[in-house]
Structure formats: C-alpha cells, structure tokens
Amino acid sequence: MAAAPFDLLLRGGIVATAGGCEEIDIGVRDGRIAALGSLRQATAAETLDCRDLHVLPGVVDTQVHFREPGLEHKEDISTGTAAAALGGVTAVFDMPNTKPPTTGAAELAEKCRRAGGRAWVDIAFYVGATPDNIEDLPRLERLPGCAGVKMFMGSSTGDLLVADDAAVAKVLENGKRRVAVHAEDEARLRQRYTIVAGGADPILHAEWRDVETAVTATRRLLALAESASRRVHVLHVSTAEEMTLLAEHRDLATVEVTPQHLTLQAPDCYTELDSFAQMNPPIRDARHREALWQAVADGIVDCIGSDHAPHTREEKKKPYPESPSGMPGVQTLLPIMLDHVARGRLSLQRLVDLTSAGPARLFGLAGRGRIALGYAADFSVVDLKQRRMITHRWIASRCGWTPFDGMTVTGWPIATVVRGRVVMREDALQGEPRGGLLRFLDTY
Ligand code: DOR
C-alpha cells in the first residue's frame, strides 16, 4: 500500500537538523514535520526542489516594531510581515511602542485581531511595562499571543518608560516569564542631552547615549533581576563592557545583538548614512563591534533580533536630534548574517542557534526552532552561494529604505515556509497572508 501523500515535500536540500547538516527530504503534513530522511517514493500535493539549497529551521526575529496601530504611515502588520517573509523570516515578536501602546488586555487583543488574515508569518506581541500596569503584568503576560513583557529603562521612540530602580524592581517582581529590556539609563540620558540639544551632527548620538549610559542600566538591571530571581533578556547589547558583565550572569540574563551593530560601525556609518544610522542604543566604534563578535564566538550572545524600527525618509531627514531613532531590518537580517557566514565570521550551525534554537529556548516557543519530527514545518530555505545586492527597491517595508542599500552579500533566502505553507519563493510572496499567533510553553 502506498504511503499517504504529504502536503508538502522539500526534496534534496541540505537540512540543518540538531545533528548537523544532512542531505535529506522533509515530508510535511498538517503544518508539521511528518518525516525526515530519504523519501524518494513519497508523493505530495506540493514539492519544493531544494537541491543545492540549505534548509534551515525558520528564522524567528524576536524584536520588530510594526507600528500598528497608530503609526501605519511607517509600517503595518501586513507590510512588516511581508518584509519578514521576503527576508526568510518565519515568525516575529512585535514591540509595544505603538499608538496606543500595548499596555493592557484590550490593546493586545486588538493587535491579535488585526493580525488575522493580514500577517504573512506567525507573530506574537510584547506587552509594555509602565508604572501604571505593573500589578496587571502577571495576568497580561499569560494572554494568548503575548510574547512577554518589554520594559524600556531609557526613553526611545514613544513614551513607554520604567526609569527608576524601585519601579524596575516592581516589574521584575510581578510575573514569571523572561522580561525583555531596553537597557539605557534614563537619568544619564537626561543629564547628557545638552550634548545634542538644539542640533548636532548625528555622530554625537553615540556620545550623548554613551557606553556608560548602556552599562549603567545593564548593571542596575542585573542587580535587580538577581534580587527578584527573575529572568531577563537584554535587547540590542551594544558595548564591550556589557558583554563582560553579562558573561558573569548567564544564570539570569540572555543576550540579543542586532545585525546592524555587528555590521556597521562609527564613525563611518554616520558619515555615510547621517541620521539614517541613528538608533538606540547607538552604533558604536570598531572596539565594540569586535567585542560583540567575540561575544558571538564565546557563546554569550543567545539570539539575533533585527530591532526592525522603520521611520519614513522624511522623518529621518529631519535635523538631528529631531530625527527619530531606528532603522528597518527584518528583511535584511538573514541576508546580512548569511554574508557573515560566507566571510567566516560564524558557522551556519551557530547562525541557526542564534536565529531559531535560541529564540525557542529563551521564550519557550512551543514546537518551534528546530527541524525535528513533530515540530512546526517552519523553514528558511537559503542559497549560501547566491551573490545579490541589497537595494532600497527590494525592501517591502512601508518605509522603503535600508541602511544596507548597495551592499553585495553572499547568501540569500530562496523560500520561506510557515507551518507547511510556502509564503515566499524567489523574491515573491505566495498565496494569502495566513500567519497565526505563536504559542508559548510558559503560558500553558
Ligand atoms: O532605535 C530605536 N528605535 N530603538 C528603540 O528602542 C525603539 C525603536 C523605534 O521604535 O523606533
């Protein structure tokens, strides 16, 4: 008797399983991995020819700002997730600094509702901590579609802020899941604002929001997390000194770096991109960039998040510091990191650890993050040899630009598969946006 057909068959790819890279076929049924191995006799409703391609577990971007609701002129869930799919990303965690900010059950439910029928990839939403919703956080962090709590210790885009030790401690005492933190010290930011107030060269962004601003906040956070016995996740770590501190707190804190902090450096990025290179925390000089790479090599870094933070060209062109901080990145995360693999800065196995296994481990993503029987059939199919130029034209984000315009990379996403559905193939979206909400082990 012939075996039941699969819904989708990925044939002949070099598959990154937990055991290493193997040339095998993958059979998918009902959105899950149903068979791994040589499936030559198998039939399927749809076949993806993966010969000469690598099949990676779906890339999860744990930090994006999709701007919906309220700031849709920069991005929305539809354009943001389209950019993700085109970049080989299968799941995203969206940040709460929207308008209104995602600080309560109603705002979270509204985001989940808006994602229905409009998201190209799977999605979850952070709830933002504020001094006013702290007691509610234990309940909020368990709601469907919630990725956990995000806390801004320093002001960035929007007005979410938990600045002083007492309030940070209270947030850490309320709830159980890992808290994602933007660690810049608000008091020091205010004190040093005179450096840029009234207008300055964007290169002074890294002077205003200096190394000590980041280190002070991270040091405070680690001490408070230790007292509260609460797990924290330090977002977009940008300094050598924080990496030293974080290496001493592996029991409490996990670490994110962004592709832009690993790729761009001061002063060149500010000379070339002006305020388009402005983000929080800032892009810093070569010493810090090298320390971030060392932290990748040493296993201190747990995941790569893009901090996709689109703003329109008009907004970014405002005279600094009126220009908003942030740059898009969800679509370029994988091409940029594959290029680093091609240049020998990290192995493909380590990349998978950072983009799939890491996010699943840190956040307790249910049934995701590895290619294994029974796991969700999320795949980023890539050509490690393809050389392509990243251009503004390729960018699907509503902002329409990328800091990497003109950069030629080696390595490109060829197909994106979300729970067994091919949503991108050869730079084109496929089918309908049917992304769903991610589920988390901690909230069962
Ligand atoms: O540069 C940034 N932009 N850093 C953040 O933390 C927020 C983000 C945004 O939302 O624009």
CSV table of C-alpha atoms and ligand atoms in Angstrom, one decimal:
chain,number,residue,atom,x,y,z
A,1,MET,CA,0.0,0.0,0.0
A,2,ALA,CA,1.4,3.4,-0.9
A,3,ALA,CA,2.1,5.8,2.0
A,4,ALA,CA,-0.3,8.7,2.5
A,5,PRO,CA,0.8,11.7,0.5
A,6,PHE,CA,2.4,14.6,2.2
A,7,ASP,CA,1.0,18.2,1.9
A,8,LEU,CA,4.5,19.4,1.1
A,9,LEU,CA,7.7,17.7,0.3
A,10,LEU,CA,11.1,19.5,0.5
A,11,ARG,CA,13.3,17.5,-1.8
A,12,GLY,CA,17.1,17.1,-1.7
A,13,GLY,CA,18.1,20.0,0.4
A,14,ILE,CA,21.0,20.2,2.8
A,15,VAL,CA,19.0,20.2,6.0
A,16,ALA,CA,20.2,21.8,9.3
A,17,THR,CA,19.0,19.3,11.9
A,18,ALA,CA,20.1,19.3,15.5
A,19,GLY,CA,22.6,16.7,14.5
A,20,GLY,CA,24.3,18.8,11.8
A,21,CYS,CA,23.7,19.3,8.1
A,22,GLU,CA,22.4,16.3,6.2
A,23,GLU,CA,21.1,15.9,2.7
A,24,ILE,CA,17.6,14.6,3.3
A,25,ASP,CA,14.0,15.1,2.3
A,26,ILE,CA,11.4,16.6,4.6
A,27,GLY,CA,7.7,15.5,4.5
A,28,VAL,CA,5.1,17.9,5.9
A,29,ARG,CA,1.6,17.1,7.0
A,30,ASP,CA,-0.9,19.3,8.7
A,31,GLY,CA,1.7,22.0,9.2
A,32,ARG,CA,4.2,19.8,11.0
A,33,ILE,CA,7.3,17.8,10.1
A,34,ALA,CA,6.0,14.3,9.5
A,35,ALA,CA,9.0,12.6,8.0
A,36,LEU,CA,12.7,13.2,7.7
A,37,GLY,CA,15.1,11.1,5.5
A,38,SER,CA,15.1,9.6,2.1
A,39,LEU,CA,11.5,10.0,0.8
A,40,ARG,CA,12.1,9.1,-2.8
A,41,GLN,CA,8.9,7.1,-3.2
A,42,ALA,CA,6.7,9.7,-1.5
A,43,THR,CA,4.1,11.8,-3.1
A,44,ALA,CA,2.9,15.2,-2.1
A,45,ALA,CA,0.4,17.9,-3.0
A,46,GLU,CA,3.3,20.3,-3.5
A,47,THR,CA,7.0,19.8,-3.9
A,48,LEU,CA,9.8,22.3,-3.2
A,49,ASP,CA,13.0,21.4,-5.1
A,50,CYS,CA,15.8,22.2,-2.6
A,51,ARG,CA,18.7,20.7,-4.4
A,52,ASP,CA,21.9,22.8,-3.8
A,53,LEU,CA,20.0,24.8,-1.2
A,54,HIS,CA,20.2,24.7,2.6
A,55,VAL,CA,17.0,24.2,4.6
A,56,LEU,CA,17.3,26.0,8.0
A,57,PRO,CA,14.7,26.0,10.8
A,58,GLY,CA,12.5,29.0,10.4
A,59,VAL,CA,14.2,32.2,11.4
A,60,VAL,CA,12.5,33.9,14.4
A,61,ASP,CA,13.0,37.7,14.7
A,62,THR,CA,12.3,38.4,18.4
A,63,GLN,CA,12.4,42.2,18.0
A,64,VAL,CA,10.4,44.1,15.4
A,65,HIS,CA,8.4,47.4,15.5
A,66,PHE,CA,5.5,47.0,13.1
A,67,ARG,CA,3.9,50.3,14.1
A,68,GLU,CA,0.2,49.2,14.0
A,69,PRO,CA,-2.0,50.6,15.3
A,70,GLY,CA,-1.4,54.3,15.1
A,71,LEU,CA,1.8,54.7,13.1
A,72,GLU,CA,0.8,52.9,9.9
A,73,HIS,CA,2.4,55.6,7.7
A,74,LYS,CA,5.7,53.9,8.7
A,75,GLU,CA,4.6,50.3,8.7
A,76,ASP,CA,1.7,47.9,9.4
A,77,ILE,CA,1.3,44.3,10.2
A,78,SER,CA,0.7,43.5,6.6
A,79,THR,CA,3.8,45.3,5.2
A,80,GLY,CA,6.0,44.3,8.1
A,81,THR,CA,5.2,40.6,7.9
A,82,ALA,CA,5.6,40.7,4.0
A,83,ALA,CA,9.1,42.1,4.6
A,84,ALA,CA,9.7,39.3,7.0
A,85,ALA,CA,8.6,36.6,4.6
A,86,LEU,CA,10.7,38.1,1.8
A,87,GLY,CA,13.7,38.1,4.0
A,88,GLY,CA,13.3,34.4,5.0
A,89,VAL,CA,11.8,35.1,8.5
A,90,THR,CA,9.0,32.8,9.6
A,91,ALA,CA,8.0,34.4,12.9
A,92,VAL,CA,8.3,37.8,14.6
A,93,PHE,CA,7.7,39.3,18.1
A,94,ASP,CA,6.3,42.8,17.7
A,95,MET,CA,7.1,45.6,20.2
A,96,PRO,CA,4.5,47.5,22.2
A,97,ASN,CA,5.5,51.2,21.4
A,98,THR,CA,2.6,51.7,19.1
A,99,LYS,CA,-0.2,54.2,19.4
A,100,PRO,CA,-1.8,53.4,21.7
A,101,PRO,CA,1.0,51.4,23.3
A,102,THR,CA,0.2,47.7,24.1
A,103,THR,CA,-0.1,48.0,27.8
A,104,GLY,CA,-3.4,46.2,28.5
A,105,ALA,CA,-5.5,43.2,27.6
A,106,ALA,CA,-7.7,45.3,25.2
A,107,GLU,CA,-4.7,46.6,23.2
A,108,LEU,CA,-3.2,43.2,23.0
A,109,ALA,CA,-6.4,41.6,21.8
A,110,GLU,CA,-6.8,44.3,19.2
A,111,LYS,CA,-3.3,43.6,17.8
A,112,CYS,CA,-4.1,39.9,17.7
A,113,ARG,CA,-7.4,40.7,15.9
A,114,ARG,CA,-5.6,42.9,13.4
A,115,ALA,CA,-3.1,40.2,12.6
A,116,GLY,CA,-5.9,37.8,11.5
A,117,GLY,CA,-5.8,37.4,7.7
A,118,ARG,CA,-3.1,40.1,7.3
A,119,ALA,CA,0.1,38.5,8.6
A,120,TRP,CA,2.3,36.7,6.2
A,121,VAL,CA,4.3,35.0,9.0
A,122,ASP,CA,3.5,33.9,12.6
A,123,ILE,CA,3.5,36.6,15.2
A,124,ALA,CA,3.4,37.4,18.9
A,125,PHE,CA,3.2,40.7,20.7
A,126,TYR,CA,5.0,42.1,23.7
A,127,VAL,CA,3.1,43.9,26.4
A,128,GLY,CA,4.8,47.2,27.5
A,129,ALA,CA,5.5,47.7,31.2
A,130,THR,CA,4.5,51.1,32.6
A,131,PRO,CA,4.5,52.4,36.2
A,132,ASP,CA,0.7,52.0,36.0
A,133,ASN,CA,0.2,48.4,34.8
A,134,ILE,CA,2.8,46.6,37.0
A,135,GLU,CA,0.2,44.7,39.1
A,136,ASP,CA,-1.5,43.5,35.9
A,137,LEU,CA,1.6,42.2,34.2
A,138,PRO,CA,1.4,38.6,35.6
A,139,ARG,CA,-2.1,38.3,34.1
A,140,LEU,CA,-1.1,40.1,30.8
A,141,GLU,CA,2.0,38.0,30.1
A,142,ARG,CA,-0.1,34.9,30.1
A,143,LEU,CA,-2.7,36.0,27.5
A,144,PRO,CA,-2.8,34.4,24.1
A,145,GLY,CA,-0.5,36.0,21.6
A,146,CYS,CA,1.7,37.6,24.2
A,147,ALA,CA,5.5,37.2,23.8
A,148,GLY,CA,6.2,38.5,27.3
A,149,VAL,CA,6.8,41.9,28.9
A,150,LYS,CA,9.0,44.6,27.3
A,151,MET,CA,10.5,47.3,29.6
A,152,PHE,CA,12.2,50.5,28.4
A,153,MET,CA,14.6,51.7,31.1
A,154,GLY,CA,15.6,54.6,28.9
A,155,SER,CA,13.4,56.7,26.6
A,156,SER,CA,13.3,55.8,23.0
A,157,THR,CA,10.6,56.0,20.3
A,158,GLY,CA,7.2,56.5,22.1
A,159,ASP,CA,6.6,57.2,25.8
A,160,LEU,CA,7.0,53.7,27.4
A,161,LEU,CA,9.4,54.1,30.3
A,162,VAL,CA,10.2,52.4,33.6
A,163,ALA,CA,13.2,54.5,34.8
A,164,ASP,CA,13.9,54.2,38.5
A,165,ASP,CA,15.2,51.3,40.5
A,166,ALA,CA,12.0,51.0,42.6
A,167,ALA,CA,9.8,50.7,39.5
A,168,VAL,CA,12.1,48.3,37.7
A,169,ALA,CA,12.3,46.1,40.8
A,170,LYS,CA,8.5,46.0,40.9
A,171,VAL,CA,8.2,45.0,37.3
A,172,LEU,CA,10.7,42.2,37.9
A,173,GLU,CA,8.8,41.0,41.0
A,174,ASN,CA,5.5,40.8,39.0
A,175,GLY,CA,5.3,37.9,36.7
A,176,LYS,CA,7.4,34.9,35.7
A,177,ARG,CA,8.3,35.0,32.1
A,178,ARG,CA,11.6,36.4,30.8
A,179,VAL,CA,11.4,40.2,30.6
A,180,ALA,CA,12.9,41.8,27.5
A,181,VAL,CA,14.7,45.1,28.4
A,182,HIS,CA,15.9,48.1,26.6
A,183,ALA,CA,18.8,49.0,28.9
A,184,GLU,CA,19.8,52.6,28.7
A,185,ASP,CA,19.9,54.8,31.9
A,186,GLU,CA,17.3,57.4,31.7
A,187,ALA,CA,18.9,59.8,34.3
A,188,ARG,CA,22.1,59.8,32.4
A,189,LEU,CA,20.3,60.3,29.1
A,190,ARG,CA,18.6,63.4,30.5
A,191,GLN,CA,21.8,64.7,32.1
A,192,ARG,CA,23.7,64.5,28.8
A,193,TYR,CA,21.0,65.7,26.4
A,194,THR,CA,22.8,69.1,26.3
A,195,ILE,CA,25.4,67.4,24.1
A,196,VAL,CA,22.9,67.3,21.2
A,197,ALA,CA,20.1,69.7,22.3
A,198,GLY,CA,19.3,72.4,19.7
A,199,GLY,CA,21.0,70.5,16.9
A,200,ALA,CA,24.2,68.5,16.3
A,201,ASP,CA,26.0,66.1,14.0
A,202,PRO,CA,24.4,62.6,14.3
A,203,ILE,CA,27.8,61.2,15.1
A,204,LEU,CA,27.2,62.8,18.6
A,205,HIS,CA,24.3,60.3,19.1
A,206,ALA,CA,26.9,57.8,20.3
A,207,GLU,CA,28.4,60.5,22.6
A,208,TRP,CA,25.1,61.5,24.1
A,209,ARG,CA,23.9,57.9,24.6
A,210,ASP,CA,27.4,56.8,25.5
A,211,VAL,CA,28.8,53.5,26.7
A,212,GLU,CA,28.3,54.3,30.4
A,213,THR,CA,24.6,55.0,29.6
A,214,ALA,CA,24.2,51.4,28.5
A,215,VAL,CA,26.5,49.8,31.0
A,216,THR,CA,24.9,51.6,34.0
A,217,ALA,CA,21.4,50.4,33.0
A,218,THR,CA,22.5,46.9,32.4
A,219,ARG,CA,24.4,46.8,35.7
A,220,ARG,CA,21.3,48.1,37.6
A,221,LEU,CA,19.1,45.6,35.8
A,222,LEU,CA,21.3,42.6,36.6
A,223,ALA,CA,21.4,43.5,40.3
A,224,LEU,CA,17.6,44.0,40.4
A,225,ALA,CA,17.0,40.8,38.5
A,226,GLU,CA,19.2,38.9,40.9
A,227,SER,CA,17.2,40.2,43.9
A,228,ALA,CA,13.9,39.3,42.2
A,229,SER,CA,15.2,36.0,40.9
A,230,ARG,CA,13.7,37.0,37.6
A,231,ARG,CA,15.0,36.0,34.1
A,232,VAL,CA,15.7,39.0,31.8
A,233,HIS,CA,16.6,39.3,28.2
A,234,VAL,CA,18.9,42.3,27.4
A,235,LEU,CA,18.0,43.6,23.9
A,236,HIS,CA,20.4,45.0,21.3
A,237,VAL,CA,23.5,44.9,23.5
A,238,SER,CA,26.0,47.4,22.0
A,239,THR,CA,29.1,47.6,24.2
A,240,ALA,CA,32.1,45.5,25.1
A,241,GLU,CA,31.7,46.3,28.8
A,242,GLU,CA,28.1,45.0,28.9
A,243,MET,CA,29.3,41.7,27.4
A,244,THR,CA,31.8,41.3,30.2
A,245,LEU,CA,29.0,41.9,32.8
A,246,LEU,CA,26.6,39.6,31.0
A,247,ALA,CA,29.1,36.8,30.9
A,248,GLU,CA,29.0,36.8,34.7
A,249,HIS,CA,25.2,36.5,34.8
A,250,ARG,CA,24.4,33.6,32.5
A,251,ASP,CA,22.0,32.2,35.1
A,252,LEU,CA,19.7,35.2,34.8
A,253,ALA,CA,20.2,37.1,31.6
A,254,THR,CA,20.1,36.3,28.0
A,255,VAL,CA,21.6,38.5,25.3
A,256,GLU,CA,20.5,39.8,21.9
A,257,VAL,CA,22.6,41.6,19.3
A,258,THR,CA,21.4,43.1,16.1
A,259,PRO,CA,22.8,42.6,12.6
A,260,GLN,CA,23.4,46.4,12.3
A,261,HIS,CA,25.6,46.5,15.5
A,262,LEU,CA,27.6,43.6,14.1
A,263,THR,CA,27.9,45.1,10.6
A,264,LEU,CA,28.0,48.9,10.8
A,265,GLN,CA,30.5,51.0,12.8
A,266,ALA,CA,31.1,54.5,13.9
A,267,PRO,CA,32.3,56.9,12.6
A,268,ASP,CA,31.8,55.6,9.0
A,269,CYS,CA,28.1,54.8,9.3
A,270,TYR,CA,27.3,58.4,10.4
A,271,THR,CA,29.4,59.9,7.6
A,272,GLU,CA,27.7,57.7,5.0
A,273,LEU,CA,24.2,57.4,6.4
A,274,ASP,CA,23.9,60.6,8.5
A,275,SER,CA,20.8,60.3,10.8
A,276,PHE,CA,19.7,57.1,8.9
A,277,ALA,CA,22.3,55.4,11.0
A,278,GLN,CA,20.8,56.8,14.2
A,279,MET,CA,19.3,54.2,16.5
A,280,ASN,CA,19.0,53.4,20.2
A,281,PRO,CA,21.3,52.2,21.6
A,282,PRO,CA,23.7,53.7,19.0
A,283,ILE,CA,26.0,52.1,16.5
A,284,ARG,CA,29.5,52.4,18.2
A,285,ASP,CA,33.1,52.1,17.1
A,286,ALA,CA,35.2,49.2,16.0
A,287,ARG,CA,36.2,48.2,19.5
A,288,HIS,CA,32.6,47.5,20.5
A,289,ARG,CA,31.8,45.8,17.2
A,290,GLU,CA,34.7,43.4,17.6
A,291,ALA,CA,33.6,42.7,21.2
A,292,LEU,CA,30.1,41.8,20.0
A,293,TRP,CA,31.7,39.3,17.6
A,294,GLN,CA,33.8,37.9,20.3
A,295,ALA,CA,30.6,37.5,22.4
A,296,VAL,CA,29.0,35.7,19.5
A,297,ALA,CA,32.1,33.4,19.3
A,298,ASP,CA,32.2,32.9,23.1
A,299,GLY,CA,28.5,31.9,23.3
A,300,ILE,CA,27.5,34.9,25.3
A,301,VAL,CA,25.0,36.0,22.6
A,302,ASP,CA,21.8,34.0,22.6
A,303,CYS,CA,19.9,35.4,19.7
A,304,ILE,CA,19.9,37.9,16.8
A,305,GLY,CA,17.0,40.4,16.7
A,306,SER,CA,16.7,42.9,14.0
A,307,ASP,CA,15.1,45.7,16.0
A,308,HIS,CA,13.3,46.5,12.8
A,309,ALA,CA,12.3,50.1,13.5
A,310,PRO,CA,11.0,51.8,10.3
A,311,HIS,CA,10.6,55.5,10.0
A,312,THR,CA,9.9,57.4,6.8
A,313,ARG,CA,12.7,59.0,4.8
A,314,GLU,CA,11.1,62.4,5.5
A,315,GLU,CA,11.2,61.8,9.3
A,316,LYS,CA,14.8,60.5,9.2
A,317,LYS,CA,15.8,63.6,7.2
A,318,LYS,CA,14.8,66.0,10.0
A,319,PRO,CA,17.7,67.8,11.5
A,320,TYR,CA,19.3,65.7,14.3
A,321,PRO,CA,18.2,65.2,17.1
A,322,GLU,CA,14.6,65.8,15.8
A,323,SER,CA,15.2,62.8,13.5
A,324,PRO,CA,13.7,59.6,15.1
A,325,SER,CA,16.0,56.7,16.1
A,326,GLY,CA,15.7,53.4,14.4
A,327,MET,CA,16.3,51.6,11.1
A,328,PRO,CA,14.4,48.8,9.3
A,329,GLY,CA,16.0,45.3,9.4
A,330,VAL,CA,13.6,42.4,9.4
A,331,GLN,CA,14.1,41.7,5.7
A,332,THR,CA,17.9,42.1,5.8
A,333,LEU,CA,18.6,40.1,9.0
A,334,LEU,CA,19.1,36.8,7.2
A,335,PRO,CA,21.0,38.0,4.1
A,336,ILE,CA,23.4,40.1,6.3
A,337,MET,CA,24.0,37.2,8.7
A,338,LEU,CA,24.5,34.7,5.8
A,339,ASP,CA,27.1,37.1,4.4
A,340,HIS,CA,28.9,36.9,7.7
A,341,VAL,CA,28.7,33.1,7.5
A,342,ALA,CA,30.2,33.3,3.9
A,343,ARG,CA,33.0,35.5,5.3
A,344,GLY,CA,33.7,33.0,8.0
A,345,ARG,CA,32.7,35.2,11.0
A,346,LEU,CA,30.3,32.5,12.3
A,347,SER,CA,29.3,29.0,11.3
A,348,LEU,CA,26.0,28.1,9.8
A,349,GLN,CA,25.3,26.0,12.8
A,350,ARG,CA,25.9,29.0,15.1
A,351,LEU,CA,23.6,31.1,13.0
A,352,VAL,CA,20.8,28.6,13.4
A,353,ASP,CA,21.5,28.6,17.1
A,354,LEU,CA,21.0,32.3,17.2
A,355,THR,CA,18.0,32.7,14.9
A,356,SER,CA,15.9,29.6,15.7
A,357,ALA,CA,17.0,27.4,18.6
A,358,GLY,CA,17.9,30.5,20.7
A,359,PRO,CA,14.6,32.2,20.4
A,360,ALA,CA,12.7,29.0,21.1
A,361,ARG,CA,14.8,28.2,24.2
A,362,LEU,CA,14.7,31.8,25.6
A,363,PHE,CA,11.0,32.4,25.2
A,364,GLY,CA,9.6,28.8,25.4
A,365,LEU,CA,8.2,28.8,21.9
A,366,ALA,CA,6.0,25.7,21.6
A,367,GLY,CA,7.2,23.2,19.0
A,368,ARG,CA,9.4,25.6,17.1
A,369,GLY,CA,13.1,26.3,16.4
A,370,ARG,CA,14.4,23.0,15.2
A,371,ILE,CA,14.0,20.6,12.3
A,372,ALA,CA,12.7,17.5,14.1
A,373,LEU,CA,9.7,15.2,13.9
A,374,GLY,CA,6.5,16.8,15.2
A,375,TYR,CA,7.9,20.3,15.2
A,376,ALA,CA,6.2,23.1,13.2
A,377,ALA,CA,7.2,23.0,9.5
A,378,ASP,CA,8.8,26.4,9.5
A,379,PHE,CA,11.7,26.7,7.1
A,380,SER,CA,14.1,29.3,5.8
A,381,VAL,CA,15.4,27.8,2.5
A,382,VAL,CA,18.6,29.6,1.5
A,383,ASP,CA,21.2,29.6,-1.2
A,384,LEU,CA,24.6,30.0,0.5
A,385,LYS,CA,26.3,30.9,-2.7
A,386,GLN,CA,24.0,33.3,-4.3
A,387,ARG,CA,25.5,36.8,-4.6
A,388,ARG,CA,23.0,39.6,-4.5
A,389,MET,CA,22.9,43.3,-4.0
A,390,ILE,CA,20.6,44.6,-1.2
A,391,THR,CA,18.7,47.6,-2.6
A,392,HIS,CA,16.1,50.1,-1.4
A,393,ARG,CA,13.9,48.7,-4.3
A,394,TRP,CA,13.8,45.2,-2.8
A,395,ILE,CA,12.5,46.5,0.6
A,396,ALA,CA,8.8,45.7,1.2
A,397,SER,CA,8.6,47.7,4.4
A,398,ARG,CA,6.5,50.8,4.0
A,399,CYS,CA,9.5,53.0,4.9
A,400,GLY,CA,11.1,51.9,1.6
A,401,TRP,CA,14.7,52.1,2.6
A,402,THR,CA,17.5,50.1,4.2
A,403,PRO,CA,20.8,51.1,5.7
A,404,PHE,CA,22.4,48.3,3.6
A,405,ASP,CA,21.4,49.7,0.2
A,406,GLY,CA,24.2,48.9,-2.3
A,407,MET,CA,25.8,46.2,-0.2
A,408,THR,CA,26.5,42.9,-2.1
A,409,VAL,CA,26.1,39.8,0.1
A,410,THR,CA,26.8,36.2,-0.4
A,411,GLY,CA,23.8,34.1,0.7
A,412,TRP,CA,20.1,34.7,0.0
A,413,PRO,CA,16.7,33.4,1.2
A,414,ILE,CA,15.1,31.4,-1.6
A,415,ALA,CA,11.9,30.3,0.1
A,416,THR,CA,10.0,30.9,3.3
A,417,VAL,CA,7.8,28.1,4.7
A,418,VAL,CA,5.4,28.8,7.6
A,419,ARG,CA,3.7,25.7,9.1
A,420,GLY,CA,4.0,23.9,5.8
A,421,ARG,CA,2.8,26.8,3.6
A,422,VAL,CA,5.2,28.3,1.1
A,423,VAL,CA,4.7,32.1,1.7
A,424,MET,CA,7.8,33.3,-0.3
A,425,ARG,CA,9.6,31.8,-3.3
A,426,GLU,CA,12.2,33.5,-5.4
A,427,ASP,CA,11.6,37.0,-4.0
A,428,ALA,CA,7.8,36.8,-4.4
A,429,LEU,CA,5.1,36.4,-1.9
A,430,GLN,CA,2.9,33.3,-2.4
A,431,GLY,CA,-0.7,32.6,-1.6
A,432,GLU,CA,-2.6,34.5,1.1
A,433,PRO,CA,-1.4,36.0,4.4
A,434,ARG,CA,-2.4,33.3,6.9
A,435,GLY,CA,0.1,33.8,9.7
A,436,GLY,CA,-1.2,32.9,13.2
A,437,LEU,CA,-0.3,33.6,16.8
A,438,LEU,CA,2.7,31.9,18.3
A,439,ARG,CA,2.2,29.8,21.4
A,440,PHE,CA,4.5,29.6,24.4
A,441,LEU,CA,5.2,26.8,26.8
A,442,ASP,CA,5.2,29.1,29.9
A,443,THR,CA,1.6,30.0,29.4
A,444,TYR,CA,0.0,26.5,29.2
B,1,DOR,O1,16.3,53.0,17.6
B,1,DOR,C1,15.3,52.5,18.2
B,1,DOR,N1,14.1,52.7,17.6
B,1,DOR,N2,15.4,51.9,19.3
B,1,DOR,C2,14.3,51.6,20.1
B,1,DOR,O2,14.4,51.1,21.1
B,1,DOR,C3,13.0,51.9,19.5
B,1,DOR,C4,13.0,52.0,18.1
B,1,DOR,C5,11.7,52.5,17.5
B,1,DOR,O3,10.6,52.1,17.9
B,1,DOR,O4,11.8,53.4,16.6
